[in-house]
Coordinates of C-alpha atoms in Angstrom, one line a residue:
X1 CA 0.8 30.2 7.9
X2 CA 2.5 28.2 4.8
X3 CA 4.1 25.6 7.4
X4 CA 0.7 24.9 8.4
X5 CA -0.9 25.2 4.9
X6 CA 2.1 22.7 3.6
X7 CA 0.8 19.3 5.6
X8 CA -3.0 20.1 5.2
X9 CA -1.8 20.7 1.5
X10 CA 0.1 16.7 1.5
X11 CA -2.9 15.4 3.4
X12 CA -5.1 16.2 0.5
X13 CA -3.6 15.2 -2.1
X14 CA -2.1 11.9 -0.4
X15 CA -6.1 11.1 0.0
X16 CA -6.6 11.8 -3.5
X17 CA -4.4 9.4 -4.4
X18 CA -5.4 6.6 -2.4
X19 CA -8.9 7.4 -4.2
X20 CA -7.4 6.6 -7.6
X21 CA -5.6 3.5 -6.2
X22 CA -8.9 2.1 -4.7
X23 CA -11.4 3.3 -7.9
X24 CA -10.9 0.2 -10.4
X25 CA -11.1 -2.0 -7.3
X26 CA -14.1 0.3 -6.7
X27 CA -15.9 -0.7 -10.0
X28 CA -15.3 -4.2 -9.2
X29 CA -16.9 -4.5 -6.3
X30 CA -19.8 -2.4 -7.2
X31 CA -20.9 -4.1 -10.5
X32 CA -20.4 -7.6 -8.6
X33 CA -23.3 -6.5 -6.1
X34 CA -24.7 -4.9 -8.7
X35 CA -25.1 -8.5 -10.4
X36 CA -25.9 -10.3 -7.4
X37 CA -28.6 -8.1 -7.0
X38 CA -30.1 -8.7 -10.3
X39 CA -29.6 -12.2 -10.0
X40 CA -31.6 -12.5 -6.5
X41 CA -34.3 -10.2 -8.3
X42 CA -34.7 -12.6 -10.9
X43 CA -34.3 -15.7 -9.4
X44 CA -37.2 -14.3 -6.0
X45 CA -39.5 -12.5 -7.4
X46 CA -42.4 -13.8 -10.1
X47 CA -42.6 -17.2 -11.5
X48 CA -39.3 -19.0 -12.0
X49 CA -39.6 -19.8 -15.8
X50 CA -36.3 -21.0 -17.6
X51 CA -35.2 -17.5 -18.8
X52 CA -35.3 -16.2 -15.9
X53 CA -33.3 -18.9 -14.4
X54 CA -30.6 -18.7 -17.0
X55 CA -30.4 -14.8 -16.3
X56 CA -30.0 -15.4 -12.9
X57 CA -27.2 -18.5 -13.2
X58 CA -24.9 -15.3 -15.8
X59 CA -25.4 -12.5 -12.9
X60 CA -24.7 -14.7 -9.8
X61 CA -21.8 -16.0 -12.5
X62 CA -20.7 -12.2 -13.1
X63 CA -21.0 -11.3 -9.7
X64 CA -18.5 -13.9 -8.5
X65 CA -16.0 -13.5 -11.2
X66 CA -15.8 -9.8 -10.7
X67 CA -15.8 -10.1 -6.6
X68 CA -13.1 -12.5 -7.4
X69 CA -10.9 -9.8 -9.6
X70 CA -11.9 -7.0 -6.6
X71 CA -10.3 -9.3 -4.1
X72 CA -7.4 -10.0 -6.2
X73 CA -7.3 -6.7 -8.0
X74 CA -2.9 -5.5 -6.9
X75 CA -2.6 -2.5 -5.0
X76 CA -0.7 0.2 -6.7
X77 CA 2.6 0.7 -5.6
X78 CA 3.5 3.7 -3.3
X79 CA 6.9 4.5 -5.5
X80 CA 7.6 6.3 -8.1
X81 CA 10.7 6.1 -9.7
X82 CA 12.0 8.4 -12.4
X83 CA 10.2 11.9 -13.1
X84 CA 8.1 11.8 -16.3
X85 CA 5.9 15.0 -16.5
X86 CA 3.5 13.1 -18.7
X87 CA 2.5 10.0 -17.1
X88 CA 4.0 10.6 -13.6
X89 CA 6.3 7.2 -13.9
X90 CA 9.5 7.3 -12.0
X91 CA 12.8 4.9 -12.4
X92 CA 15.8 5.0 -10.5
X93 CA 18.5 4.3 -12.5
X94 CA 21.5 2.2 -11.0
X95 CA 24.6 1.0 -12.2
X96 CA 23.6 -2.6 -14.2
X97 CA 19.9 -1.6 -13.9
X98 CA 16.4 -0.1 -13.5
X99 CA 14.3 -0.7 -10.1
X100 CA 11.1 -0.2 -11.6
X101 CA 8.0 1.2 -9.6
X102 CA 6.1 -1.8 -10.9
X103 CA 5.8 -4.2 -7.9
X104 CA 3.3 -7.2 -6.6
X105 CA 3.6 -8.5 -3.4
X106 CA 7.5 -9.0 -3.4
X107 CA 7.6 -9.2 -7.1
X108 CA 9.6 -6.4 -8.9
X109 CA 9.0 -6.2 -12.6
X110 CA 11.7 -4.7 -14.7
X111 CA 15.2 -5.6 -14.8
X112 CA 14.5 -8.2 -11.3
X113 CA 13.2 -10.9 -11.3
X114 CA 12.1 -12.9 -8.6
X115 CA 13.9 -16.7 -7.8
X116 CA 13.7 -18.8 -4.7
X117 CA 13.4 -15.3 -3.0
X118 CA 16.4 -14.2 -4.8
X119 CA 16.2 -10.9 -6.8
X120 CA 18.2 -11.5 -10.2
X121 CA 19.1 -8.3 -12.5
X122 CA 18.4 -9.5 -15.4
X123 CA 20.2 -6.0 -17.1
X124 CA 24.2 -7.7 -16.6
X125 CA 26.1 -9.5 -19.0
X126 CA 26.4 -13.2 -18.7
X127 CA 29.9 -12.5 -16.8
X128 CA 28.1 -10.6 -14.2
X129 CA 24.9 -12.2 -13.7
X130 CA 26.4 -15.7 -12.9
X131 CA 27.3 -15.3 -9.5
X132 CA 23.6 -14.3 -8.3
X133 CA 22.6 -17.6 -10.1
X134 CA 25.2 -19.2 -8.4
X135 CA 24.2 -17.8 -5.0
X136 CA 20.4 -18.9 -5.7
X137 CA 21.6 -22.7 -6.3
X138 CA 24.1 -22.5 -3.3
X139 CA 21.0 -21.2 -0.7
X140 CA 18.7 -24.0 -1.9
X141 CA 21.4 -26.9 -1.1
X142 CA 21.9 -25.0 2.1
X143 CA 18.1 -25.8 2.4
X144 CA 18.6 -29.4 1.8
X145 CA 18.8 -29.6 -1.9
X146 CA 21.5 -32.1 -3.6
X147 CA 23.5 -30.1 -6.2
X148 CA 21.7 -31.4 -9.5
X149 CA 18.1 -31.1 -8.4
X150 CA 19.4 -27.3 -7.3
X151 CA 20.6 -26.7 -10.4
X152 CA 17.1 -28.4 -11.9
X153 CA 15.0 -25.9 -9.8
X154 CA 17.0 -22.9 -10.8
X155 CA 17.1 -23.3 -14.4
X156 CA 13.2 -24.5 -14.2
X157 CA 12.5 -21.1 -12.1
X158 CA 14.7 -19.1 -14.9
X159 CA 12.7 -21.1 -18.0
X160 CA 9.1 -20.1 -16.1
X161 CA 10.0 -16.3 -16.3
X162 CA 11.3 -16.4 -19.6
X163 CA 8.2 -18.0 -21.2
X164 CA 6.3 -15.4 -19.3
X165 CA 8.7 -12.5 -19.8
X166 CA 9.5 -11.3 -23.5
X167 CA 12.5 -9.3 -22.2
X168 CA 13.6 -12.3 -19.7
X169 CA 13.4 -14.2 -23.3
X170 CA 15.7 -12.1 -24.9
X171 CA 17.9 -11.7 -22.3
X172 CA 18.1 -15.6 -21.8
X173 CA 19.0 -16.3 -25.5
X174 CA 21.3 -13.4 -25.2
X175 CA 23.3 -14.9 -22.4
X176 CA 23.3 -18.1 -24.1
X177 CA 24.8 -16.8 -27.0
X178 CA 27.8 -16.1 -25.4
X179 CA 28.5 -19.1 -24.1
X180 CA 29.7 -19.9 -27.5
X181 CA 28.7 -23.4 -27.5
X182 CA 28.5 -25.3 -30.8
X183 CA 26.1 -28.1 -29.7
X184 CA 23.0 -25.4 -29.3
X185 CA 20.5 -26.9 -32.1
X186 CA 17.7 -26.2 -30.2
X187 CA 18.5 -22.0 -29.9
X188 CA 14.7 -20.5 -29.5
X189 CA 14.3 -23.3 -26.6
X190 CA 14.0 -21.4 -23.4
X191 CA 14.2 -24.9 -20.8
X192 CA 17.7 -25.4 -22.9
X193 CA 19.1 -22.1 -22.3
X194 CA 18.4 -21.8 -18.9
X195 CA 19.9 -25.3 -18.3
X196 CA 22.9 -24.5 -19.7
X197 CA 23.3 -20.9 -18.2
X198 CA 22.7 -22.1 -15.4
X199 CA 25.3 -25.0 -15.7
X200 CA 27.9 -22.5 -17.1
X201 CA 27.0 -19.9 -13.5
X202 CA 27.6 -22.9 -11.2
X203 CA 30.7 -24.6 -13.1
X204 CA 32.2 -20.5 -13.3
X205 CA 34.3 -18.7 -11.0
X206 CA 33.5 -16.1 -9.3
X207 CA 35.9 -12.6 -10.5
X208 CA 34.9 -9.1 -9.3
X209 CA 35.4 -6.9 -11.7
X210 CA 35.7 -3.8 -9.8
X211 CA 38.8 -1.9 -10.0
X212 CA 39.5 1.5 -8.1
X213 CA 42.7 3.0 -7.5
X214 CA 41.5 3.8 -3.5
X215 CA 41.8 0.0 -2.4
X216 CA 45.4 -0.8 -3.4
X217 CA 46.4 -0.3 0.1
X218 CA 45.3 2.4 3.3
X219 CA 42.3 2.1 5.6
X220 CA 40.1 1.3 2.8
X221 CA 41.8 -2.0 1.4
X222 CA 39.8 -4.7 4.3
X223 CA 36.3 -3.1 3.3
X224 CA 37.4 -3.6 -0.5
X225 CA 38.5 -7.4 0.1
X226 CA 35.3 -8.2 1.6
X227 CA 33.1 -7.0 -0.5
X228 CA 35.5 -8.4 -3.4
X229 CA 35.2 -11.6 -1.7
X230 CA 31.3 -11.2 -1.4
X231 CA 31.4 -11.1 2.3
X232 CA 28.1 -9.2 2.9
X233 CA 27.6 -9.4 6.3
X234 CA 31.6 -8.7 7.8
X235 CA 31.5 -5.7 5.1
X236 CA 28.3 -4.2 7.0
X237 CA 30.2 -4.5 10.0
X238 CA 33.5 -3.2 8.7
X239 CA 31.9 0.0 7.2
X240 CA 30.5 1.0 10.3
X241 CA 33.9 0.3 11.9
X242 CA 35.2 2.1 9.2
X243 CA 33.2 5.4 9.7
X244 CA 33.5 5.3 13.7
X245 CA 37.3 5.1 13.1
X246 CA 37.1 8.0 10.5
X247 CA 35.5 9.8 13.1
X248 CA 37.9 9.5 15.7
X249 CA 38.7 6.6 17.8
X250 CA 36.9 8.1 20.7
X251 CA 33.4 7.6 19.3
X252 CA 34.6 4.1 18.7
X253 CA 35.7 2.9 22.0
X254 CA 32.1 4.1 23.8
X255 CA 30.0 2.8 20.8
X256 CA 29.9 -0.5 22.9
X257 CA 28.1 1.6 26.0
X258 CA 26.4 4.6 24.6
X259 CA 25.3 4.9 21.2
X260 CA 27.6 8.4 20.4
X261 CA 27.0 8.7 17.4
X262 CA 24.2 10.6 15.3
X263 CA 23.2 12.5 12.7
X264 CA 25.7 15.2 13.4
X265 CA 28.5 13.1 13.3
X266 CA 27.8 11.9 9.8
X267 CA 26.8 15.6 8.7
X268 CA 30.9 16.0 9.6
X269 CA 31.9 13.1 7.7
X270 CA 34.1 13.6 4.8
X271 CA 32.9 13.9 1.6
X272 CA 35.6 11.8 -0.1
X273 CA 35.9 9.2 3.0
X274 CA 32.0 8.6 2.4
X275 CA 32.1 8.3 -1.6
X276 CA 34.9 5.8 -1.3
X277 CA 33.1 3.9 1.1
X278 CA 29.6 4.1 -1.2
X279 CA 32.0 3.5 -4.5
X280 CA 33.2 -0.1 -3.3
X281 CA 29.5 -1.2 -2.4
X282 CA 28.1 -0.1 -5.8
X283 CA 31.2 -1.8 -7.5
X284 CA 31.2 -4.6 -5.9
X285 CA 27.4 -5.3 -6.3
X286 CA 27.0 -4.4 -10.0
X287 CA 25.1 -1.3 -8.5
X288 CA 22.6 -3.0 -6.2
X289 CA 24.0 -1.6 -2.6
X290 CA 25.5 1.4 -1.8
X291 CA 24.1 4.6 0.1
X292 CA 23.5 6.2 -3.1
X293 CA 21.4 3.5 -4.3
X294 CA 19.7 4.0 -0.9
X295 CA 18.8 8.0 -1.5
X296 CA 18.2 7.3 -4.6
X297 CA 14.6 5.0 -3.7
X298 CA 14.4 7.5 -0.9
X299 CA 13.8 10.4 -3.3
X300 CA 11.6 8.0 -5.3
X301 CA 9.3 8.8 -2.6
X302 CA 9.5 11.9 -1.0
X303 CA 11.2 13.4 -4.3
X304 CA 14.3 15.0 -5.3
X305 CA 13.5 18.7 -3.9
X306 CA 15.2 19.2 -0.7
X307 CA 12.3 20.0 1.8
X308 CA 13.3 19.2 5.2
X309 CA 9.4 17.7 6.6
X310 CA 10.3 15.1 4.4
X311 CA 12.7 14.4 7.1
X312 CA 13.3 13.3 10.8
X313 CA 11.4 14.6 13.3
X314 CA 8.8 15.7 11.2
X315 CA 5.5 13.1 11.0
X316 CA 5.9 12.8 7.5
X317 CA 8.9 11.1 8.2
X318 CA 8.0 8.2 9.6
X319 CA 5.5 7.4 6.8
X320 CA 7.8 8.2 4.6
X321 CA 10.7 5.8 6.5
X322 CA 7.7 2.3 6.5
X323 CA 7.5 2.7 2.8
X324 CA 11.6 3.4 2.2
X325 CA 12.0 0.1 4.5
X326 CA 9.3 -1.7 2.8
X327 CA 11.3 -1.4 -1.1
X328 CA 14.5 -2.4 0.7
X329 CA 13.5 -5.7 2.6
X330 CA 13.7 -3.9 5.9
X331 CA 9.9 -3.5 7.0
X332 CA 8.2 -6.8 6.3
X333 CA 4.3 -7.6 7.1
X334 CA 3.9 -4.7 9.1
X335 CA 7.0 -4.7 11.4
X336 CA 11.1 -4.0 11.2
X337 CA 12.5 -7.0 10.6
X338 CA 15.3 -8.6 13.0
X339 CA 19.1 -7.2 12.4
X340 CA 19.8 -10.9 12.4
X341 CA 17.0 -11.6 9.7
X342 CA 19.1 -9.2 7.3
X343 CA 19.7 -11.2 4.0
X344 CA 23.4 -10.7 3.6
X345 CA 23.2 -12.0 0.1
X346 CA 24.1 -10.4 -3.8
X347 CA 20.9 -11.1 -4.5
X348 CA 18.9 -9.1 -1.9
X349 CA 16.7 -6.2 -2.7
X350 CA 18.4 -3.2 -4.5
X351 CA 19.5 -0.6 -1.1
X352 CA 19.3 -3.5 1.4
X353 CA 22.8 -2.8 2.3
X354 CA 24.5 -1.6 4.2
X355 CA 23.0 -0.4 7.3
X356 CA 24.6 -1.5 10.5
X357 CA 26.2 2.1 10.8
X358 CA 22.5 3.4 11.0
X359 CA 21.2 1.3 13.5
X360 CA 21.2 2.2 17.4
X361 CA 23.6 0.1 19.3
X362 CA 21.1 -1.3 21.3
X363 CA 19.0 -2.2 18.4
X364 CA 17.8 -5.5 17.2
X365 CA 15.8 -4.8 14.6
X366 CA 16.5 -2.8 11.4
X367 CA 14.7 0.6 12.3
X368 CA 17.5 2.7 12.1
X369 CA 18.6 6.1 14.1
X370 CA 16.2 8.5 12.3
X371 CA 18.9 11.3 12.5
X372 CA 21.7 8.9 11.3
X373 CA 19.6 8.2 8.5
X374 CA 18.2 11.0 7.3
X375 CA 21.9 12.4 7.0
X376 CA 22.8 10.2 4.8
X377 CA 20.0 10.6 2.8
X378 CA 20.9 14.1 2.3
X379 CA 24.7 13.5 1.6
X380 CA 26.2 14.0 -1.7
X381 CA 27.4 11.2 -3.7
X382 CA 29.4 11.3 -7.0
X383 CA 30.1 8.5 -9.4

């Protein structure tokens, strides 16, 4: 009886809170009809003297503005991030920064911000944060851009958020600080600071400052140069080569024809083999990818408690799964995208990486082997 009680339980209170979601929306819609109706009553019925006319023009006036703000009115997000018992907020913390539950659209508001389709962490020093710049200016003269006017755009972009965004500001001013540059006159001017930390990311060289004493040499060492060397998409690829290899050749030489391996297999994996492997993503990407960061926006939304209809094959699962792959950049306007669509980039959603290891071999899009995955959302990982 409490397994069945438990889903009927999670139905309610799911519905519940879609309520809440939809009640200022709700409001908005009702007081606009509400006007409209006034304004019709007014405006049809008795003799059409001037006061009635002006009450009518302010309702039919009210009515549109507040049919505009339902239609526009944000949707609550799904996530939760970090447990807080009195106004039910959550945050997942990462190394170099917060992914808040606040998100628009495919606007996160926090520590990201949103350039060219490039997610910047705004939480890094000036040492760190230059490379994503650097990789926003380098896509958009891959898209056609000359070098100056991508530099223009970037810094404009950067200016925008930081007139908009009082902890952008700070942060802006922050990192121009350290450039240490005696011509600044102008130092509460946000289009000069972004110019010229923008001009200092692209003109700077690129220097990971990870350090582990796993990667000097050993099976480890070609998974640490690429992700040193910021080479997204052959680290993807060399992790999952990296696992099959861990877990015997065998597996490795069928993977090609049959898709061997599964959630068992990585319930077998060893715990130090698998935090190595997670350590050098979160290193190497100032905390952004990693399979920690991954479970870590997974328990944002089924929570931290271990209850296994959270998890494959339960239904709950694959609710559960759309949202997960929705936060990372995986599930996009209502489908998986394309493996080959995967934005190998520093500057990709936090937990879009990596994820080749979780996919079928067969598959082409980016809904992964449930089991696979829900194993490794389960797996310890240790700083």
């Amino acid at each position: 009886m409490t397994g069945k009680k438990k889903p009927i339980f999670n139905i309610f209170n799911n519905s519940i809170s879609r309520l809440r979601r939809i009640k200022k929306q709700g409001y908005y819609f009702f007081f606009s009809v509400l006007l409209g109706l006034i304004g019709i009553l007014f405006f049809c019925t008795g003799v059409l003297t001037i006061t009635r006319f002006i009450v009518s023009c302010v309702a039919f006036g009210g009515c549109k503005f507040l049919w505009f703000l339902a239609v526009n009115h944000p949707q609550e997000s799904e996530a939760h991030f970090e447990d807080n018992s009195k106004i039910g907020d959550r945050n997942i913390h990462m190394n170099g920064g917060n992914y808040n539950q606040s998100i628009q659209g495919n606007y996160i508001q926090g520590d990201y911000i949103k350039i060219q389709d490039c997610y910047i962490n705004t939480n890094q020093e000036l040492s760190e944060v230059v490379a994503e710049f650097r990789d926003v200016v380098t896509q958009l003269k891959n898209q056609g851009y000359s070098a100056e006017k991508a530099e223009v755009q970037v810094a404009k972009d950067l200016e925008e958020e930081a007139r908009s965004n009082p902890k952008v500001k700070k942060r802006l001013f922050k990192w121009r600080k350290s450039l240490n540059n005696p011509s600044n006159t102008r130092i509460n001017d946000e289009a000069d600071a972004a110019r010229e930390v923008i001009k200092y990311a692209v003109n700077s060289q690129y220097s990971s400052s990870a350090k582990s004493t796993y990667v000097a040499s050993g099976k480890y060492y070609k998974l640490s140069s690429l992700l040193e060397a910021r080479k997204w998409k052959e680290a993807d690829e060399e992790t999952e080569n990296l696992i099959l290899d861990i877990l015997g050749k065998e597996q490795r030489e069928f993977r090609s024809i049959f898709n061997l391996l599964s959630g068992s297999d990585i319930e077998i994996l060893p715990g130090k083999d698998l935090n190595i492997i997670n350590k050098l993503w979160k290193d190497n990407s100032n905390g952004r990818f990693g399979f920690s960061v991954q479970k870590c926006i997974w328990e944002s939304i089924v929570g931290t408690e271990s209850d296994e209809e959270n998890y494959y094959p339960y239904p709950q699962f694959n609710e559960h799964y759309k949202q997960f792959g929705k936060r990372v950049g995986w599930y996009v306007k209502g489908d998986w995208i394309y493996y080959s669509d995967i934005k190998h980039s520093s500057t990709s959603l936090p937990g879009h990486l990596p994820i080749k290891v979780m996919l079928t071999i067969h598959s082409k899009k980016c809904d992964c082997d449930s089991s696979i995955f829900s194993v490794f959302m389960k797996r310890q990982y240790y700083s």
